[in-house]
Short mmCIF file of C-alpha atoms in Angstrom, two decimals:
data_model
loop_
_atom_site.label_atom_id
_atom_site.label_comp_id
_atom_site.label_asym_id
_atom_site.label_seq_id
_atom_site.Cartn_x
_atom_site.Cartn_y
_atom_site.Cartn_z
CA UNK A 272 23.87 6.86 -18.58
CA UNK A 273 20.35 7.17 -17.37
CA UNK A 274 21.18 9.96 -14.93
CA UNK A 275 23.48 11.92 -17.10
CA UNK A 276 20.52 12.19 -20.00
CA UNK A 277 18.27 12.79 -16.86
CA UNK A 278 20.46 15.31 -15.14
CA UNK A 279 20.19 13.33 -12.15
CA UNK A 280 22.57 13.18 -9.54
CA UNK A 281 24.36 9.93 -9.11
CA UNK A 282 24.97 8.58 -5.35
CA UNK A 283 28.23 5.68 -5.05
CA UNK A 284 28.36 3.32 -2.30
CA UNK A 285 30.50 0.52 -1.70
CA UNK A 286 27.67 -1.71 -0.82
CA UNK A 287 26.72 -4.75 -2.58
CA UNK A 288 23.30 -5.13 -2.84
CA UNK A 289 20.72 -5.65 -6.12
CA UNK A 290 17.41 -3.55 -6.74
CA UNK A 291 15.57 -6.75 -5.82
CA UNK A 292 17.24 -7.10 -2.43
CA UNK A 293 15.47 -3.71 -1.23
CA UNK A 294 12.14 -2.33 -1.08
CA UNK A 295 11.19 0.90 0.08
CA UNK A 296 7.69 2.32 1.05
CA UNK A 297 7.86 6.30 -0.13
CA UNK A 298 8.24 7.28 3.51
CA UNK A 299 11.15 6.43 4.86
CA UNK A 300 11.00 2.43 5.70
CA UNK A 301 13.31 0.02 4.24
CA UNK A 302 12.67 -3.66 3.35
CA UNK A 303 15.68 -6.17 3.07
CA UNK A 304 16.62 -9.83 4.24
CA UNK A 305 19.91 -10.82 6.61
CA UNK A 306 20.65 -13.79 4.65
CA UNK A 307 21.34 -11.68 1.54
CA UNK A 308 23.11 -8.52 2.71
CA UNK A 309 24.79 -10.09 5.55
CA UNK A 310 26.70 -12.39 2.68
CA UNK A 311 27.12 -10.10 0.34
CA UNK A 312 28.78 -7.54 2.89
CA UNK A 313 31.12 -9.55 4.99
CA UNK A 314 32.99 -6.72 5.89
CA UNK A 315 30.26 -4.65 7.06
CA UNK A 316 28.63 -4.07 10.50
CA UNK A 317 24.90 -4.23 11.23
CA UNK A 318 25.50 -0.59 12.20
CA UNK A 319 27.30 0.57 9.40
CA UNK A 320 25.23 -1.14 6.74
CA UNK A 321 21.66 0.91 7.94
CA UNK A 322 23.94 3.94 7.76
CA UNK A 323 24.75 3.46 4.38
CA UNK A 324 20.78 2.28 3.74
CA UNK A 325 20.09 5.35 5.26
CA UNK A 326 22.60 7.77 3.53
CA UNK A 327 21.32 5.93 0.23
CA UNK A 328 17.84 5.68 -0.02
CA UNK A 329 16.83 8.48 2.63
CA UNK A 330 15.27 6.40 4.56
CA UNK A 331 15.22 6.61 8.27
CA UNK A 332 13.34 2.66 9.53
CA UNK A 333 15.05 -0.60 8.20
CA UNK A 334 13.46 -3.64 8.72
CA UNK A 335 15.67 -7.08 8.82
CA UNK A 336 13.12 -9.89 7.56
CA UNK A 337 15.23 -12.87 8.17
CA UNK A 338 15.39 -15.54 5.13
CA UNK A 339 13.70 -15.82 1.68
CA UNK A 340 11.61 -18.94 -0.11
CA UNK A 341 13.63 -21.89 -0.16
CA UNK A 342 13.10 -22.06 -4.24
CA UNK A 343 15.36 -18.75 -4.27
CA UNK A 344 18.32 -20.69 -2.71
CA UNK A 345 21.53 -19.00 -3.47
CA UNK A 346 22.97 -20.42 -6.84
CA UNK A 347 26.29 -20.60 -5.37
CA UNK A 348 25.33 -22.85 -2.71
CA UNK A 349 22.23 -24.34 -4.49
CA UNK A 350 21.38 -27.33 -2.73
CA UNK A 351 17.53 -27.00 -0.97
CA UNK A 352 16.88 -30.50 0.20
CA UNK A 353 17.74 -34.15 -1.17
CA UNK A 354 18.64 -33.84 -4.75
CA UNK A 355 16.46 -30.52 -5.17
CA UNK A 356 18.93 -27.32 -6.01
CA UNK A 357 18.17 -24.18 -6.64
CA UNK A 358 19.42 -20.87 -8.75
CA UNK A 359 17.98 -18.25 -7.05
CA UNK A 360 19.28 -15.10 -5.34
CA UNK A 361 19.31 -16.29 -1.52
CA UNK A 362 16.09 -14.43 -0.51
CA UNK A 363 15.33 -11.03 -2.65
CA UNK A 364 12.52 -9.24 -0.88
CA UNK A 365 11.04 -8.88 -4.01
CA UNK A 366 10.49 -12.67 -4.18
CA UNK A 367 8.41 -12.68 -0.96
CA UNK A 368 7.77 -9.28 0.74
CA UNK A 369 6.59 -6.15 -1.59
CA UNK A 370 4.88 -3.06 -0.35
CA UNK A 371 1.71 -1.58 -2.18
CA UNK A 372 1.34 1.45 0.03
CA UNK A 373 3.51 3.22 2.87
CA UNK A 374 1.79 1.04 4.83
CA UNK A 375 0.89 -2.16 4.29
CA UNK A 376 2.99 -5.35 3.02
CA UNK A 377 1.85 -8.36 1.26
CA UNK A 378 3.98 -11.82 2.23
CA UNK A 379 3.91 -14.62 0.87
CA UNK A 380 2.39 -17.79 2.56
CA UNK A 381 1.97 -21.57 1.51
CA UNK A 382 -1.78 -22.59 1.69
CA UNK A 383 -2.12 -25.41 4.80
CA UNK A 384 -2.70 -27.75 2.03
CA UNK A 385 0.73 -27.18 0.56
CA UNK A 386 2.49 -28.19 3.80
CA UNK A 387 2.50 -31.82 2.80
CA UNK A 388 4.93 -30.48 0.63
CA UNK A 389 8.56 -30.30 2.57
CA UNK A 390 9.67 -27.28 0.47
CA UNK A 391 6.55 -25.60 0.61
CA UNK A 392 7.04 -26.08 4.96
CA UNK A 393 10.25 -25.00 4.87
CA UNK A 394 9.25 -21.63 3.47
CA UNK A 395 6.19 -21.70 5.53
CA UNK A 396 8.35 -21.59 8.91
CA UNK A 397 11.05 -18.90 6.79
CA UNK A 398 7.86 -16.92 6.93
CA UNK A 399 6.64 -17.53 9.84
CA UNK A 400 9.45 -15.94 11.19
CA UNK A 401 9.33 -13.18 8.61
CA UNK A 402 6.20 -12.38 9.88
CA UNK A 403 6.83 -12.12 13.58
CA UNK A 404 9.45 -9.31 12.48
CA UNK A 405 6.76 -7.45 10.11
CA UNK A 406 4.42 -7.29 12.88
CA UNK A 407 6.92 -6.20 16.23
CA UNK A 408 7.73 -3.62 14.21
CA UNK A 409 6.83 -0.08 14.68
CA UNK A 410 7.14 3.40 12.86
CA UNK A 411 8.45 6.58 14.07
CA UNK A 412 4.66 7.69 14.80
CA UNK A 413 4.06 4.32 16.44
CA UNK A 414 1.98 2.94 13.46
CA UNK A 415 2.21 -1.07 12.88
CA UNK A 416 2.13 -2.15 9.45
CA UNK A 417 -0.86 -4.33 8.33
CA UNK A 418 0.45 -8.12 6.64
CA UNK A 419 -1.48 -9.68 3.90
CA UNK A 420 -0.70 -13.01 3.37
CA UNK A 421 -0.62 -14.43 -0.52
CA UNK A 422 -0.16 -17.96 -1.82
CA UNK A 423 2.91 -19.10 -3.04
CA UNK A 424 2.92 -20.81 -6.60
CA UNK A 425 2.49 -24.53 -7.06
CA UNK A 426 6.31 -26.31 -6.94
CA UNK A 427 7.34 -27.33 -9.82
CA UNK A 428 10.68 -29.68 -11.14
CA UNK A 429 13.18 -29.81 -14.05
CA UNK A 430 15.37 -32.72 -14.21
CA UNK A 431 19.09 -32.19 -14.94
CA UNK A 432 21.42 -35.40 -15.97
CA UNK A 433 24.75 -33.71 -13.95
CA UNK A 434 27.38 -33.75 -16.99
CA UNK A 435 31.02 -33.11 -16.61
CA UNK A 436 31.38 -31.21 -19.70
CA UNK A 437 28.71 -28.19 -17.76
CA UNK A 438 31.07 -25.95 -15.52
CA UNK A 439 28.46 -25.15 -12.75
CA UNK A 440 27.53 -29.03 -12.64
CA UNK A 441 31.24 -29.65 -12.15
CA UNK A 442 30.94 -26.93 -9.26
CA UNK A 443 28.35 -28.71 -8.12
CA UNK A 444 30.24 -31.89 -8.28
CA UNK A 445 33.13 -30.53 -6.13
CA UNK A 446 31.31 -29.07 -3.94
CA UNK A 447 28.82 -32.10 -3.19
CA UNK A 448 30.75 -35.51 -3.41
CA UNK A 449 27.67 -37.94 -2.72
CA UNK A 450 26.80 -36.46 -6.45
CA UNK A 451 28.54 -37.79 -9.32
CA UNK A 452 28.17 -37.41 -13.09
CA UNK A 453 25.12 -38.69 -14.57
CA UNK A 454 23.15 -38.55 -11.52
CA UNK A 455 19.68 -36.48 -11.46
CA UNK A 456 18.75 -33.72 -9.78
CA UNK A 457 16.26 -31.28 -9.98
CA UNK A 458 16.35 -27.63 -10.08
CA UNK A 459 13.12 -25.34 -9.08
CA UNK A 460 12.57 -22.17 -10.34
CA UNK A 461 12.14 -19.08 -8.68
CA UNK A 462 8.13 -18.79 -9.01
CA UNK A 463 6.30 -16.10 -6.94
CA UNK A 464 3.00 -13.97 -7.07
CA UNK A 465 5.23 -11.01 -5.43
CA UNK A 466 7.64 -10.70 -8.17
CA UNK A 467 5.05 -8.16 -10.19
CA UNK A 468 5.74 -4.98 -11.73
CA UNK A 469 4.14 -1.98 -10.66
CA UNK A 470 3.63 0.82 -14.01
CA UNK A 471 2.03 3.83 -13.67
CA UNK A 472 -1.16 2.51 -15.11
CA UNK A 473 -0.84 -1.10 -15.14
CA UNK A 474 0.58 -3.73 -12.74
CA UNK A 475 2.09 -6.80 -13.75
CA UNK A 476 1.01 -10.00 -12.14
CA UNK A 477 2.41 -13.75 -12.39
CA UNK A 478 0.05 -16.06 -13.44
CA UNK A 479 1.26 -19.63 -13.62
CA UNK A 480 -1.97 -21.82 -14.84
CA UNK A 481 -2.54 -23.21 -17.97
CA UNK A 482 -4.86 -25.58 -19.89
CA UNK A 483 -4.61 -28.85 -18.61
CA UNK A 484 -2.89 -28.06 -15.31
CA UNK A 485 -4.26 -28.64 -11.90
CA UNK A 486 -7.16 -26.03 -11.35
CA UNK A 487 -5.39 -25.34 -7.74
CA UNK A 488 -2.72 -23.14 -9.97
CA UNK A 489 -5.91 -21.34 -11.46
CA UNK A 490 -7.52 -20.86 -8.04
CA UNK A 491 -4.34 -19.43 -6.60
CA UNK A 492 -3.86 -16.96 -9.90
CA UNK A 493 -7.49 -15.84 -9.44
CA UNK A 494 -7.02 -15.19 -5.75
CA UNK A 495 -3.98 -13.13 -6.58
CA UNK A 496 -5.43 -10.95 -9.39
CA UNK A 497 -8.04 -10.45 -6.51
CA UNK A 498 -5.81 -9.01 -4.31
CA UNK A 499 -4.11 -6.71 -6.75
CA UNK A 500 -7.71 -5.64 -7.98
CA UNK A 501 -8.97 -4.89 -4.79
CA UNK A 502 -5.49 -2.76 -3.60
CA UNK A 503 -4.83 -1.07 -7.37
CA UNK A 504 -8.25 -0.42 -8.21
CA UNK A 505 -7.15 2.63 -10.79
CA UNK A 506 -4.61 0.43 -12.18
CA UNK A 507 -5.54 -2.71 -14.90
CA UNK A 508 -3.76 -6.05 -13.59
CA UNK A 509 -2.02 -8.03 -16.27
CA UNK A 510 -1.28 -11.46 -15.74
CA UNK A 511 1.95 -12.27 -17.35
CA UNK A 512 3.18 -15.89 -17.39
CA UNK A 513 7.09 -15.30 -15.63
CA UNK A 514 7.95 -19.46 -15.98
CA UNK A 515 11.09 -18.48 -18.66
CA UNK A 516 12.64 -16.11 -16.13
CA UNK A 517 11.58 -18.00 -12.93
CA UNK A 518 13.65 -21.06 -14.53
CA UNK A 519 16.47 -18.30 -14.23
CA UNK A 520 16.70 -17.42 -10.95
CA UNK A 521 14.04 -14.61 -11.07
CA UNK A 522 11.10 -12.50 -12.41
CA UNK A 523 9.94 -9.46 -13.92
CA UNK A 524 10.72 -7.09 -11.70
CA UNK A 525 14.63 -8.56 -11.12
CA UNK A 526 14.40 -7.91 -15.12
CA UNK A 527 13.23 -4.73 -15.12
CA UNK A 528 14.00 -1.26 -13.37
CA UNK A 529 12.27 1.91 -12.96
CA UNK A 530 13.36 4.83 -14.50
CA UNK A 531 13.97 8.26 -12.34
CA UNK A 532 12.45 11.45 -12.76
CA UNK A 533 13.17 14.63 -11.49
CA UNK A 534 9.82 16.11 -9.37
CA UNK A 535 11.61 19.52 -9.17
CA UNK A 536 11.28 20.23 -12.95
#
């Protein structure tokens, strides 16, 4: 509908993929993770997926980060460790790996402290990995790109009493038999300082601390707005509070979506 008002041309594929699996830098390099279009395209080769990438989005580098956060778990197979479960996307790049120019990448990275934490370690080895990739990699002019690593949010819980009458707890049921109804588990949502919205004068930054809470949530908002500050200087950073949609499986850029224009007009 967009298009048509626009006069824009629209381009079909047959790939599945969401805006937040992919992330392009303007000049021809492609973000996206395995674990996502690997099980959404079953049917697809390696090969003929960057073809179609390419053929897409014009781009001409594609870079395979490996796996997301463990908070954005696929909700179809939701179960992250013990009785923690998840309803995330199974690794959107936007959750973890944005550009902010052609040539640089911000990733996100649990503080040392956090690794006490076994969800916060698990993504801290995803990324580790993740990173490796980032920095082997190479442009068509032989240019690395340059990493900076961000905090992840604090983890945080909401207990669910499983209940028969719920038909993705009786999914979950089938599908996990040490669970049974009226157990507890507990879901996490899918928090992240990468999630942000970029405007043409503003960006849009999660910010997670409030009154009362531990000032290590404050400390890692602050460092965060830093970052955007000091990389968007000509843009105003908003810190926007993404909890509601994080407790959904995602944040405000899954929710939103740029608009096209046409530069030849």
């Amino acid at each position: 509908m967009i298009a048509r008002r626009l006069g824009l041309p629209v381009v079909h594929s047959n790939l599945v993929i969401e805006g937040g699996a992919v992330e392009v830098n303007g000049s021809g390099i492609l973000l996206q993770v395995e674990a996502v279009t690997m099980q959404r395209n079953p049917g697809w080769s390696t090969d003929s997926m960057e073809q179609e990438f390419k053929g897409i989005f014009g781009v001409h580098d594609i870079i395979w980060l490996k796996d997301g956060p463990v908070d954005d778990t696929w909700y179809m197979e939701p179960r992250v460790h013990g009785n923690v479960f998840s309803q995330g996307t199974g690794g959107h790049v936007d959750e973890f790996c944005r550009f902010v120019n052609d040539s640089t990448v911000l990733l996100a990275w649990p503080d040392d402290a956090d690794l006490s934490d076994s969800l916060q370690l698990i993504t801290r080895r995803r990324m580790e990995v993740n990173l490796r990739i980032l920095e082997q990699f190479r442009d068509r002019s032989g240019r690395a790109l340059q990493v900076i690593k961000v905090p992840t949010p604090e983890m945080e819980f909401n207990p669910h009493v499983m209940n028969a009458a719920r038909s993705y707890d009786q999914m979950l049921l089938k599908d996990n038999e040490d669970l049974q109804v009226g157990d507890t588990i507990r879901y996490i949502p899918a928090a992240s300082y990468l999630n942000f919205l970029l405007t043409n004068g503003r960006v849009f930054v999660p910010a997670y601390w409030h009154e009362g809470e531990p000032a290590s949530m404050k400390e890692k908002d602050d460092r965060m707005q830093a970052v955007m500050k000091k990389l968007f200087p000509d843009r105003s950073i908003v810190q926007v509070d993404p909890r509601e949609i994080n407790w959904r499986g995602g944040g405000v850029h899954c929710w939103t979506q740029q608009q096209p224009t046409d530069r030849s007009k």
